[in-house]
Short mmCIF file of C-alpha atoms in Angstrom, two decimals:
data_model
loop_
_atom_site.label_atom_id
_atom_site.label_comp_id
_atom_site.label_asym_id
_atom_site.label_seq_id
_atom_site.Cartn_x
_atom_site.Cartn_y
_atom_site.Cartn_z
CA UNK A 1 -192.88 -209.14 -53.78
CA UNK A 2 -194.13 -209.64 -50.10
CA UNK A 3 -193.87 -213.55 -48.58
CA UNK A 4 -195.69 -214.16 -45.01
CA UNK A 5 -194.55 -217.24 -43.23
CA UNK A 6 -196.74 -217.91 -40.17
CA UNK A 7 -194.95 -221.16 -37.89
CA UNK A 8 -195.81 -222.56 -34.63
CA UNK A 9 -193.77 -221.65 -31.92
CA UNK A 10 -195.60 -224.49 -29.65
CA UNK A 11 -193.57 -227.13 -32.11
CA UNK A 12 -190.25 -224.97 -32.28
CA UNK A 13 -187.97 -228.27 -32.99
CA UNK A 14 -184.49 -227.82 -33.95
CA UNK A 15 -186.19 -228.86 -37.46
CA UNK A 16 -188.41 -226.54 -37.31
CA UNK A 17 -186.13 -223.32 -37.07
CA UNK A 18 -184.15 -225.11 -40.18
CA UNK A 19 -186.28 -225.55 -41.90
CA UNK A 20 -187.36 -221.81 -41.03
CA UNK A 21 -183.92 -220.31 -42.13
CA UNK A 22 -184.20 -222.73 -45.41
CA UNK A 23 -187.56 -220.89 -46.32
CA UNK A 24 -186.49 -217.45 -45.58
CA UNK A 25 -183.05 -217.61 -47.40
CA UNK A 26 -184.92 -219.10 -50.57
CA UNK A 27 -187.69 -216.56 -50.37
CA UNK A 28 -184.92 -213.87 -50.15
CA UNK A 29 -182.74 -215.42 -53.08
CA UNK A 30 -186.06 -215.24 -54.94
CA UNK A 31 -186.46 -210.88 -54.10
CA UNK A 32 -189.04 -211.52 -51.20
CA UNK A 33 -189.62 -209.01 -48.61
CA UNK A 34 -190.44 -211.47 -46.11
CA UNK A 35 -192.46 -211.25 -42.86
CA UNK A 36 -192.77 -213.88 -39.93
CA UNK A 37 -195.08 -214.34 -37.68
CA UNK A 38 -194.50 -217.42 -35.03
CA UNK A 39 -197.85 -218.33 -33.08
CA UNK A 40 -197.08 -218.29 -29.51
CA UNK A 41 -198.75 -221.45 -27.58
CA UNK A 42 -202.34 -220.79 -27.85
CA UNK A 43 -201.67 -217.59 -28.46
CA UNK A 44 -205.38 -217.17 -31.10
CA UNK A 45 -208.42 -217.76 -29.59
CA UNK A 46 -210.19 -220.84 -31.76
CA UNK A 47 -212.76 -220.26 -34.34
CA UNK A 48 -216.49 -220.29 -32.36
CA UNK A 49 -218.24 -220.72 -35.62
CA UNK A 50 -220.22 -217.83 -35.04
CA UNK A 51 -220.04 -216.76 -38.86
CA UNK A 52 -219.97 -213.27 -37.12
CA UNK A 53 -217.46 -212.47 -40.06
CA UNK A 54 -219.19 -213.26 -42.54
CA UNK A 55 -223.05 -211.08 -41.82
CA UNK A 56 -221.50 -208.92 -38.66
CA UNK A 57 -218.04 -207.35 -39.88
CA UNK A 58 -218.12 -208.69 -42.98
CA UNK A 59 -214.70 -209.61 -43.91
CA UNK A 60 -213.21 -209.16 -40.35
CA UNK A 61 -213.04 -211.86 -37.51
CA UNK A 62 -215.33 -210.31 -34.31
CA UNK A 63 -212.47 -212.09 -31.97
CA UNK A 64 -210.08 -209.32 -30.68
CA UNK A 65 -206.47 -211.10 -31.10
CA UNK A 66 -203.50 -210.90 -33.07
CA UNK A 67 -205.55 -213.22 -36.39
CA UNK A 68 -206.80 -209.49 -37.57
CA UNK A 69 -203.36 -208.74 -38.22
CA UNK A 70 -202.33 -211.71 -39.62
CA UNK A 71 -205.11 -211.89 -41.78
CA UNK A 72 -204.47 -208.29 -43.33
CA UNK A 73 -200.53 -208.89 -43.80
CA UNK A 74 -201.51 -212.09 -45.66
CA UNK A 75 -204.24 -210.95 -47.40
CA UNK A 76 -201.70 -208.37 -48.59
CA UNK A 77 -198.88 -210.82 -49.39
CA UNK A 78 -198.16 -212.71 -52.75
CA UNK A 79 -197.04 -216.11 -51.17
CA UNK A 80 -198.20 -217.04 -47.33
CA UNK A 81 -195.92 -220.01 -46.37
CA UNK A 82 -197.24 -222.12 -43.44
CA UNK A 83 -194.59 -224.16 -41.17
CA UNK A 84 -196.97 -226.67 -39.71
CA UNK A 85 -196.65 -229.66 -37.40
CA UNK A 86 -198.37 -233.06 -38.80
CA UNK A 87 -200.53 -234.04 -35.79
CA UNK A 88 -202.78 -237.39 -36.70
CA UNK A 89 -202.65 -236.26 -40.23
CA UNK A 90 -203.68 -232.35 -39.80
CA UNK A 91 -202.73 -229.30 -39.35
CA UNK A 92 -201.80 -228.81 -35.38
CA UNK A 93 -204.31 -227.25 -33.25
CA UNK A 94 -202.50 -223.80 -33.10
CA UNK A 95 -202.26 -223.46 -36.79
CA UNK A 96 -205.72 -225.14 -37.26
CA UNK A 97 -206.99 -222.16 -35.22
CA UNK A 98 -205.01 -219.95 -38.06
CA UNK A 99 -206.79 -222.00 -40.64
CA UNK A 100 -210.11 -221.97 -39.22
CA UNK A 101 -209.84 -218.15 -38.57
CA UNK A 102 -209.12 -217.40 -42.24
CA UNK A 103 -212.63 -217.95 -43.21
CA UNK A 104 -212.99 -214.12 -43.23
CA UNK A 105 -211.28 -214.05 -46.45
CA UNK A 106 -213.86 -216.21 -48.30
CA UNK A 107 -217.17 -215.30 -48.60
CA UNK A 108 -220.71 -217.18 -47.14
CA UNK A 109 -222.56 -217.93 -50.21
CA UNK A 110 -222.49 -221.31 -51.83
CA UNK A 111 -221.28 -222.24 -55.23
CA UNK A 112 -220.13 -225.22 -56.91
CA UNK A 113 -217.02 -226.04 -57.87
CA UNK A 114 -216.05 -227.53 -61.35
CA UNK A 115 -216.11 -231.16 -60.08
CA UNK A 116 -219.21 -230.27 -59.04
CA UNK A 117 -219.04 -230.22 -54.84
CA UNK A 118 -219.74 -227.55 -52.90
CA UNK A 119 -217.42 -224.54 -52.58
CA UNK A 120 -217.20 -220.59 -50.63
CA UNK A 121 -216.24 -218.00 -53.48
CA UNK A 122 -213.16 -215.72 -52.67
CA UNK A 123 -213.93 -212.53 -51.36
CA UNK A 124 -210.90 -211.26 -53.09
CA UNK A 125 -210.17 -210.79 -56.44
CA UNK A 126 -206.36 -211.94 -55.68
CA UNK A 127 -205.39 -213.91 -53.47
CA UNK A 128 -201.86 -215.33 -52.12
CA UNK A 129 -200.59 -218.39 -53.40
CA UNK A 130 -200.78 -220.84 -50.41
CA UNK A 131 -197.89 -223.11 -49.54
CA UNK A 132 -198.11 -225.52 -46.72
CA UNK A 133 -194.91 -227.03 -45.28
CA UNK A 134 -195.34 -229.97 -42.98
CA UNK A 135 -193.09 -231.20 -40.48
CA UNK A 136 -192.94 -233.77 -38.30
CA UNK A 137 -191.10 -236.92 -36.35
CA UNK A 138 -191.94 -239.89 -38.10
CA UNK A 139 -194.39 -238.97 -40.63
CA UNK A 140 -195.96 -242.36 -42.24
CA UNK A 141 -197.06 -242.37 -45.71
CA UNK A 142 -200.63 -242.20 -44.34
CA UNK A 143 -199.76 -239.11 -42.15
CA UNK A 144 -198.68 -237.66 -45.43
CA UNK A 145 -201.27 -238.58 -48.23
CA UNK A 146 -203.96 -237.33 -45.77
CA UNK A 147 -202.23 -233.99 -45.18
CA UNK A 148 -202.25 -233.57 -48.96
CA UNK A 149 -205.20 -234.40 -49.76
CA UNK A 150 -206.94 -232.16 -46.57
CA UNK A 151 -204.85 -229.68 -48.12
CA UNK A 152 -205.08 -229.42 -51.80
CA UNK A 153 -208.28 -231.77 -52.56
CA UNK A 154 -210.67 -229.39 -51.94
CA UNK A 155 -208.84 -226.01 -52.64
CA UNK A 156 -207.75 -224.74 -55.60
CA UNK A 157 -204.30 -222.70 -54.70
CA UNK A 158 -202.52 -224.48 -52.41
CA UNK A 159 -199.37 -226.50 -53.02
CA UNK A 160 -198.18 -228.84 -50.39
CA UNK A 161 -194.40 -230.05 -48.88
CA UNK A 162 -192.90 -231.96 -46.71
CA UNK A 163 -189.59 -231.44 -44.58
CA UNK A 164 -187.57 -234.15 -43.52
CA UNK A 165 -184.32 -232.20 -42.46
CA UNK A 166 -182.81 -232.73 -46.39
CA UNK A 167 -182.64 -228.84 -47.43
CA UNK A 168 -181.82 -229.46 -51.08
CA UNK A 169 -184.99 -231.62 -51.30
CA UNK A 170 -186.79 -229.24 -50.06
CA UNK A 171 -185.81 -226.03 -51.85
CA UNK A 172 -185.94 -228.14 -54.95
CA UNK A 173 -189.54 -228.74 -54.28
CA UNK A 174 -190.16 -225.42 -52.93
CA UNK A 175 -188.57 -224.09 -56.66
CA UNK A 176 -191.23 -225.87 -58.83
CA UNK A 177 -194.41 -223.94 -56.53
CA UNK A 178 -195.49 -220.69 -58.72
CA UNK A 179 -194.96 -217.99 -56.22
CA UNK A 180 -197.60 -215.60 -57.22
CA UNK A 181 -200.94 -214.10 -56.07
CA UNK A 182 -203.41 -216.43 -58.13
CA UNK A 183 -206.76 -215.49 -59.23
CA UNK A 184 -210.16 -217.26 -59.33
CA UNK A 185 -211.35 -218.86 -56.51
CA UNK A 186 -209.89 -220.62 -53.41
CA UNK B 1 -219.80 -256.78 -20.96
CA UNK B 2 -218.56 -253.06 -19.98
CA UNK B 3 -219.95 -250.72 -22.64
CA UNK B 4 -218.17 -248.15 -20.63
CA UNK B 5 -219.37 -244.96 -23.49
CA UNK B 6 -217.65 -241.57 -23.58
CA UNK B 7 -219.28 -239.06 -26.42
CA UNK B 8 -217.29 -235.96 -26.97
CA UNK B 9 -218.94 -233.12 -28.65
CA UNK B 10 -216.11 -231.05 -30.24
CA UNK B 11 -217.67 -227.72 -31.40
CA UNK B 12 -216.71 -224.56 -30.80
CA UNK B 13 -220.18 -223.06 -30.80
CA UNK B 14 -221.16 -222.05 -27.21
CA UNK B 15 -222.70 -225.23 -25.35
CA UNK B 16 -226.48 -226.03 -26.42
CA UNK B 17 -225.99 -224.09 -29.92
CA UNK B 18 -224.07 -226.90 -31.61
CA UNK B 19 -225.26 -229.22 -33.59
CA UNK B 20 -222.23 -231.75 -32.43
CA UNK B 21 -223.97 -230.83 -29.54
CA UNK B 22 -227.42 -231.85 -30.69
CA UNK B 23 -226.02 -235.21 -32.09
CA UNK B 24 -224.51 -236.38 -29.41
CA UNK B 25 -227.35 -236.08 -27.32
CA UNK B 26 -229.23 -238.14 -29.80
CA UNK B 27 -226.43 -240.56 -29.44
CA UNK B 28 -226.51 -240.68 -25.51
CA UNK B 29 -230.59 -241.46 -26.53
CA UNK B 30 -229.82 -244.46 -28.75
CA UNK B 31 -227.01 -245.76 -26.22
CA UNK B 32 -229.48 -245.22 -23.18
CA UNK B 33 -232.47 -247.13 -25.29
CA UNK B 34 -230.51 -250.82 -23.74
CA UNK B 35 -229.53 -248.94 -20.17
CA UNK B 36 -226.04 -247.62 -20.59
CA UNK B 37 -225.26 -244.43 -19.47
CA UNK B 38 -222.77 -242.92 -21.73
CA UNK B 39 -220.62 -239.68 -20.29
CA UNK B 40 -220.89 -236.97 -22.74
CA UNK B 41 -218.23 -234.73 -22.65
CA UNK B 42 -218.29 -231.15 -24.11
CA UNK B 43 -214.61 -229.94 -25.42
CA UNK B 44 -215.17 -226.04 -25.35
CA UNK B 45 -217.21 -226.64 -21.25
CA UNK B 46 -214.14 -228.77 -20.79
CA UNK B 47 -211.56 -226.23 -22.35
CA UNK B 48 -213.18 -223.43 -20.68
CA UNK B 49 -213.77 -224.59 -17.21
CA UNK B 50 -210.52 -226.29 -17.00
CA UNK B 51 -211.89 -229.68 -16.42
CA UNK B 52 -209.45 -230.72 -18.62
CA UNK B 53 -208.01 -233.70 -16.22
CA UNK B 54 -211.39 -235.25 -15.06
CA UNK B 55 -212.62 -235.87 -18.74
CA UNK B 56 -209.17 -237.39 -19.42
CA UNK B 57 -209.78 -239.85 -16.79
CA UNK B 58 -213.01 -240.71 -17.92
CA UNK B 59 -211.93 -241.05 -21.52
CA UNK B 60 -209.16 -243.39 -20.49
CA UNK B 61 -211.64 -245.44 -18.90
CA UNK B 62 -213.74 -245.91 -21.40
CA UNK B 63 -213.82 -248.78 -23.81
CA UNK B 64 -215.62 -246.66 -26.42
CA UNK B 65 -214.89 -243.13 -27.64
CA UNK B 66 -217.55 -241.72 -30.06
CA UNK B 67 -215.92 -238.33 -31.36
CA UNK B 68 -218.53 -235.77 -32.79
CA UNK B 69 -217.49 -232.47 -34.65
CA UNK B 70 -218.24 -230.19 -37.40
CA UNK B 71 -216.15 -229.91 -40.24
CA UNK B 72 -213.79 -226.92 -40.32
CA UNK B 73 -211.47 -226.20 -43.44
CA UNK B 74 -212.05 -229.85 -44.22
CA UNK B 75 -210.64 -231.31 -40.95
CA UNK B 76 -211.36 -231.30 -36.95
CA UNK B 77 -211.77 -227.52 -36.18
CA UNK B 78 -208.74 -225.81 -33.85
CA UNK B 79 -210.40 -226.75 -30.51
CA UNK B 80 -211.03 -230.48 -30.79
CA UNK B 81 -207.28 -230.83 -32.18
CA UNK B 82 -206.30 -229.05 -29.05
CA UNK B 83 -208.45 -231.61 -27.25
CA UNK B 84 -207.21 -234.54 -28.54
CA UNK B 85 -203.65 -233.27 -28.25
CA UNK B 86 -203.83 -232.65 -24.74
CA UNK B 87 -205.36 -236.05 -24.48
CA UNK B 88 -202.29 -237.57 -26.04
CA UNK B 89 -199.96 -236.03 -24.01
CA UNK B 90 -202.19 -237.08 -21.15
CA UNK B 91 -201.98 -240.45 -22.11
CA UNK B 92 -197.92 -239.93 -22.74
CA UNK B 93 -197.90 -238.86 -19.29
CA UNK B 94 -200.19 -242.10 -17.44
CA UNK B 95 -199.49 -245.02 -19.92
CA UNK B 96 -200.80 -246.80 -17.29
CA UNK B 97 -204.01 -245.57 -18.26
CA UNK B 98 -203.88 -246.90 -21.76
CA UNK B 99 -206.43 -249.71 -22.21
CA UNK B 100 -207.79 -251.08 -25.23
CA UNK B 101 -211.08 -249.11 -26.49
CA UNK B 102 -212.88 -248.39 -29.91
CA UNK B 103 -213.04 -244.95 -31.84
CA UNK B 104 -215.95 -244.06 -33.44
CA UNK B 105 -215.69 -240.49 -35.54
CA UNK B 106 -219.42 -238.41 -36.20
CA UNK B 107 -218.90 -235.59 -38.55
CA UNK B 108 -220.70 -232.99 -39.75
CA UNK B 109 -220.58 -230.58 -42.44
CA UNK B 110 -222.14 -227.08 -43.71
CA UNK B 111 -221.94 -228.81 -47.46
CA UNK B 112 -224.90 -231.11 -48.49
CA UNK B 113 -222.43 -233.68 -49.83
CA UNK B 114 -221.41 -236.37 -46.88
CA UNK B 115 -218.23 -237.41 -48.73
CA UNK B 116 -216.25 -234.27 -47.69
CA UNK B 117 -216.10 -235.57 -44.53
CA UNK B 118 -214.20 -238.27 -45.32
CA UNK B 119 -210.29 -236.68 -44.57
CA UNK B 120 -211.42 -235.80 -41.20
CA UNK B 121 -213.08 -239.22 -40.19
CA UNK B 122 -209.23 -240.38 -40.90
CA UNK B 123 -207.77 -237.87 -38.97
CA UNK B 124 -209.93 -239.65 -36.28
CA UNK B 125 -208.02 -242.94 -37.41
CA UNK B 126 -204.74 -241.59 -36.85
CA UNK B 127 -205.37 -240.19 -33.70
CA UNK B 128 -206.94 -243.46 -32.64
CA UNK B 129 -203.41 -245.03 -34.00
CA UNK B 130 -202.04 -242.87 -31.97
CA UNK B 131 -203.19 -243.70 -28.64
CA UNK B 132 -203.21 -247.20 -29.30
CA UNK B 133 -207.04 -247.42 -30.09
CA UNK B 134 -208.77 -249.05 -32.64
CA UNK B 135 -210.55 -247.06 -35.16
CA UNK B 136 -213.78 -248.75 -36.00
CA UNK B 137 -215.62 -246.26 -38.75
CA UNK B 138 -217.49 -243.07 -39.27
CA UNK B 139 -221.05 -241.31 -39.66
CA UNK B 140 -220.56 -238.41 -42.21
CA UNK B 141 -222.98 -236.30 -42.17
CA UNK B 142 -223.91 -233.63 -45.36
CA UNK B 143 -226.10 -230.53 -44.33
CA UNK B 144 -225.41 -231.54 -40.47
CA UNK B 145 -227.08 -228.40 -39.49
CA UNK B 146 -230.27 -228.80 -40.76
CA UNK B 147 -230.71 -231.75 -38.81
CA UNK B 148 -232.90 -230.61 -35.83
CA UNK B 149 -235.05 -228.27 -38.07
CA UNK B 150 -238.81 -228.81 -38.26
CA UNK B 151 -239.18 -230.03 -41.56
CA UNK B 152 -240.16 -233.52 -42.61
CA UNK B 153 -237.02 -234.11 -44.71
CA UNK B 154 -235.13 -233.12 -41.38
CA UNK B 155 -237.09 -235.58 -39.33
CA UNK B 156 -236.30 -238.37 -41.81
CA UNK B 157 -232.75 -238.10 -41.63
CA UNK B 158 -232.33 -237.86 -38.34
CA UNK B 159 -234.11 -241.04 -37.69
CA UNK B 160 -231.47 -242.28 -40.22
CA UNK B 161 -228.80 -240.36 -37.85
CA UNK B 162 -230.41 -242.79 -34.87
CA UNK B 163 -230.18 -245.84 -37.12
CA UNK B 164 -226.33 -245.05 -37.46
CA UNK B 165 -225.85 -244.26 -33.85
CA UNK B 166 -227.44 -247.92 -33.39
CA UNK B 167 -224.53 -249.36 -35.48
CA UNK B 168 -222.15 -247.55 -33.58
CA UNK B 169 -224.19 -249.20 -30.62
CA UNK B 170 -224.27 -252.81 -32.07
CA UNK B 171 -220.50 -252.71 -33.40
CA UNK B 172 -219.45 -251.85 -29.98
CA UNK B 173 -222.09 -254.57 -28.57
CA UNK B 174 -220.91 -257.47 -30.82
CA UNK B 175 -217.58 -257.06 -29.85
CA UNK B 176 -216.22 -254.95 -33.57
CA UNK B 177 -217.14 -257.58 -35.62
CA UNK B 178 -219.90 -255.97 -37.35
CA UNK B 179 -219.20 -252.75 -39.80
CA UNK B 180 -216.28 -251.80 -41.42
CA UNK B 181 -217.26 -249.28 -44.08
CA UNK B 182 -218.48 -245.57 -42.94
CA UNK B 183 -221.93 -244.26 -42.94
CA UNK B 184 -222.80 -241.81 -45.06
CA UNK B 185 -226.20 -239.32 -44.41
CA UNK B 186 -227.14 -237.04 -47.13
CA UNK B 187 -228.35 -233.52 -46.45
CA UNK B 188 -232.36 -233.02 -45.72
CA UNK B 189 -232.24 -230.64 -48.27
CA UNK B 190 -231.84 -231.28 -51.89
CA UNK B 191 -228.74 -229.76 -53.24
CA UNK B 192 -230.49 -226.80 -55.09
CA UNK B 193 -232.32 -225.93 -52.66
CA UNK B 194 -229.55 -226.26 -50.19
CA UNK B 195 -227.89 -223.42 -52.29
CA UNK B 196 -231.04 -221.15 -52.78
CA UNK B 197 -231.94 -221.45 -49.07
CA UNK B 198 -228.31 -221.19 -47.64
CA UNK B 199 -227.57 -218.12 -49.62
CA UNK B 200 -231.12 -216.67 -49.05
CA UNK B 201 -230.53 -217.33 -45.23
CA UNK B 202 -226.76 -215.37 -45.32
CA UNK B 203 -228.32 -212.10 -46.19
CA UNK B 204 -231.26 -212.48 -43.21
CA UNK B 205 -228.77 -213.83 -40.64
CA UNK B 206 -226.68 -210.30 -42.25
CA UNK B 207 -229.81 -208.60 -41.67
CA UNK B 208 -229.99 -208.30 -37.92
CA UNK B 209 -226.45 -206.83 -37.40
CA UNK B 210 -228.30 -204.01 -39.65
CA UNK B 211 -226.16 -205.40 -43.10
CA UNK B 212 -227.81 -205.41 -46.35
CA UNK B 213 -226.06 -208.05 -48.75
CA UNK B 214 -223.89 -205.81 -50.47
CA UNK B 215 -222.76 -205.22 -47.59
CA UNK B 216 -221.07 -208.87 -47.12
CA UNK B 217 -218.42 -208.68 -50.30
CA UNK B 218 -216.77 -206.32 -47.91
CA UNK B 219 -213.24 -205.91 -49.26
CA UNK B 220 -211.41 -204.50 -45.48
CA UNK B 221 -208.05 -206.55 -46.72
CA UNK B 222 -207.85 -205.41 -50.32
CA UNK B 223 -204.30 -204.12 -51.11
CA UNK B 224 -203.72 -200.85 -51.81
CA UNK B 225 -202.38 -202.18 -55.47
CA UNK B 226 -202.87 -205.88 -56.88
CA UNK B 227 -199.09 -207.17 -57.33
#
């Protein structure tokens, strides 16, 4: 089994490299082969919403940076774990760019979803199972319902955490995710 | 009164392409209609040409902020978080240059439904919180792009786009005592039709990079073997 955990190296708190070492020792109790990738400040280029890889390279971002390979190694993982600062409710900009630059993975056409709203089908048969781990000083209640419901309203595999420094919390939490490739859409 | 106006445009797309771009020119129209003369502000010029400082001055000198963006992965796209985090920290840096001011969020999305928009209008709340701003309310817009297409149903709802821009305009006038609840502005298209069209226009748009529509279920990421 293959984990990728993708952080952002522009918020490396003490919490965050914890909360790192918590994530990669449970993944490893658990028999993943894990791989890390930590996003160097501004290190991805942002998203230009050229759609470029969706009718140009189909399946393949036209921007020539280090997302290509993070795309492929999580494209080819069973579990990609984001470490993510909460910034005004989101995803911070660095990992937003990771977010935005995923789109690759999903394909253009429209479909609806079973609540009827609009959706983009997978362009994978399998995909990872998405786990987003957010972080941050201070976190309100807002700051948190928000970044759930960004996160898992409109998405079908994605399961959403929060890390306030308490480990056992956290792993508990982290134990009731199913860490598997899912199928269906995204 | 001061109706000191800065408009940001937050897409990514090169300047002139956007349609954040597109609205908030329609927004400097409706704010010019009484003789202000809103800044408008483009994050990616600003981003690229290192402007970054100026704008930040202007924007803490305004009393209104109206924020426009499309919708990426259901919240602000990469860039305009990047803006507005750099305009924090700017802030964090000058609190002298903290003043009171109103936050107005535009959003638009590739989705005909308006409602999808509604996380990311709150992310505009928070970051409004955050620098000590009041968050008034938003415009979400479904089918954003099609707004400055030349079709009658286009035409109509950008007039209703201008309407909304108005009440941004009249909130701000009246001194915030006016709207509270956000504006919602349906796609031109119906839904249907927003799907045939879309999906119809996918496989042209594929066609001039010389891709037939096979051609976009691509697979370059499959694994070698499904775990």
């Amino acid at each position: 089994m293959q984990a990728y955990i993708l952080l952002d190296g522009e918020y490396a708190t003490p919490r965050l490299e914890k909360l790192d070492e918590l994530v990669k020792r449970v993944l490893g109790q658990k028999g993943f082969m894990i791989t890390e990738k930590r996003l160097t400040p501004q290190e991805l280029d942002f998203c230009r919403g050229c759609f470029g890889c969706w009718v140009k390279t189909p399946g393949e971002c036209v921007i020539k940076d280090s997302m290509a390979d993070i795309n492929r190694a999580m494209m080819n993982s069973d579990v990609a774990v984001y470490l993510t600062p909460v910034v005004f409710g989101q995803f911070s900009a660095n990992m937003k760019n990771a977010l935005d630059r995923w789109i690759p993975n999903i394909l253009p056409f429209f479909i609806a979803r079973a609540d009827g709203s609009t959706m983009h089908p997978a362009r994978y048969e399998k995909n990872p199972q998405f786990v987003m781990i957010g972080y941050g000083d201070g976190l309100t209640d807002e700051d948190r319902e928000l970044f759930v419901n960004i996160t898992t309203k409109h998405r079908s595999n994605g399961a959403v955490l929060f890390y306030d420094g308490d480990d056992q919390a956290t792993e508990k939490a982290l134990d009731a995710v199913s860490l598997r490739r899912t199928e269906g859409e995204v | 009164m001061n109706r000191n106006t800065v408009i940001i445009s937050g897409s990514p797309k090169a300047p002139g392409k956007a349609a954040s771009d597109f609205l908030a020119k329609i927004t400097a129209e409706v704010f010019q209609e009484d003789g202000s003369q809103p800044r408008v502000i483009s994050v990616r010029r600003t981003l690229d040409k290192k402007y970054t400082e100026q704008a930040f001055q202007e924007m803490a000198s305004a009393d209104a902020l109206v924020i426009i963006f499309p919708l990426y992965i259901f919240c602000l796209p990469g860039i305009t978080m990047r803006f507005l985090q750099m305009y924090k920290a700017y802030l964090d840096a000058h609190p002298e240059a903290k003043k009171d001011m109103s936050v107005y969020a535009v959003v638009n999305c590739g989705f005909p439904e308006p409602q999808i928009n509604l996380e990311a209008v709150q992310v505009v709340c928070r970051f409004a919180s955050a620098i000590g701003a009041g968050f008034r309310f938003g415009v979400m817009i479904g089918g954003g792009g099609m707004l400055n297409v030349p079709l009658r149903s286009a035409k109509k709802k950008l007039e209703e786009y201008r309407a909304a821009a108005r009440q941004i305009k009249t909130d701000f006038a009246e001194g915030n005592r006016n709207r509270k609840d956000h504006i919602l502005i349906h796609s031109p298209a119906a839904r249907k039709w927003y799907f045939i069209l879309g999906n119809i226009g996918w496989s042209m748009q594929a066609r001039k990079f010389g891709n037939k529509k096979r051609d976009l279920y691509a697979k370059p990421y499959q694994p070698a073997q499904n775990t």
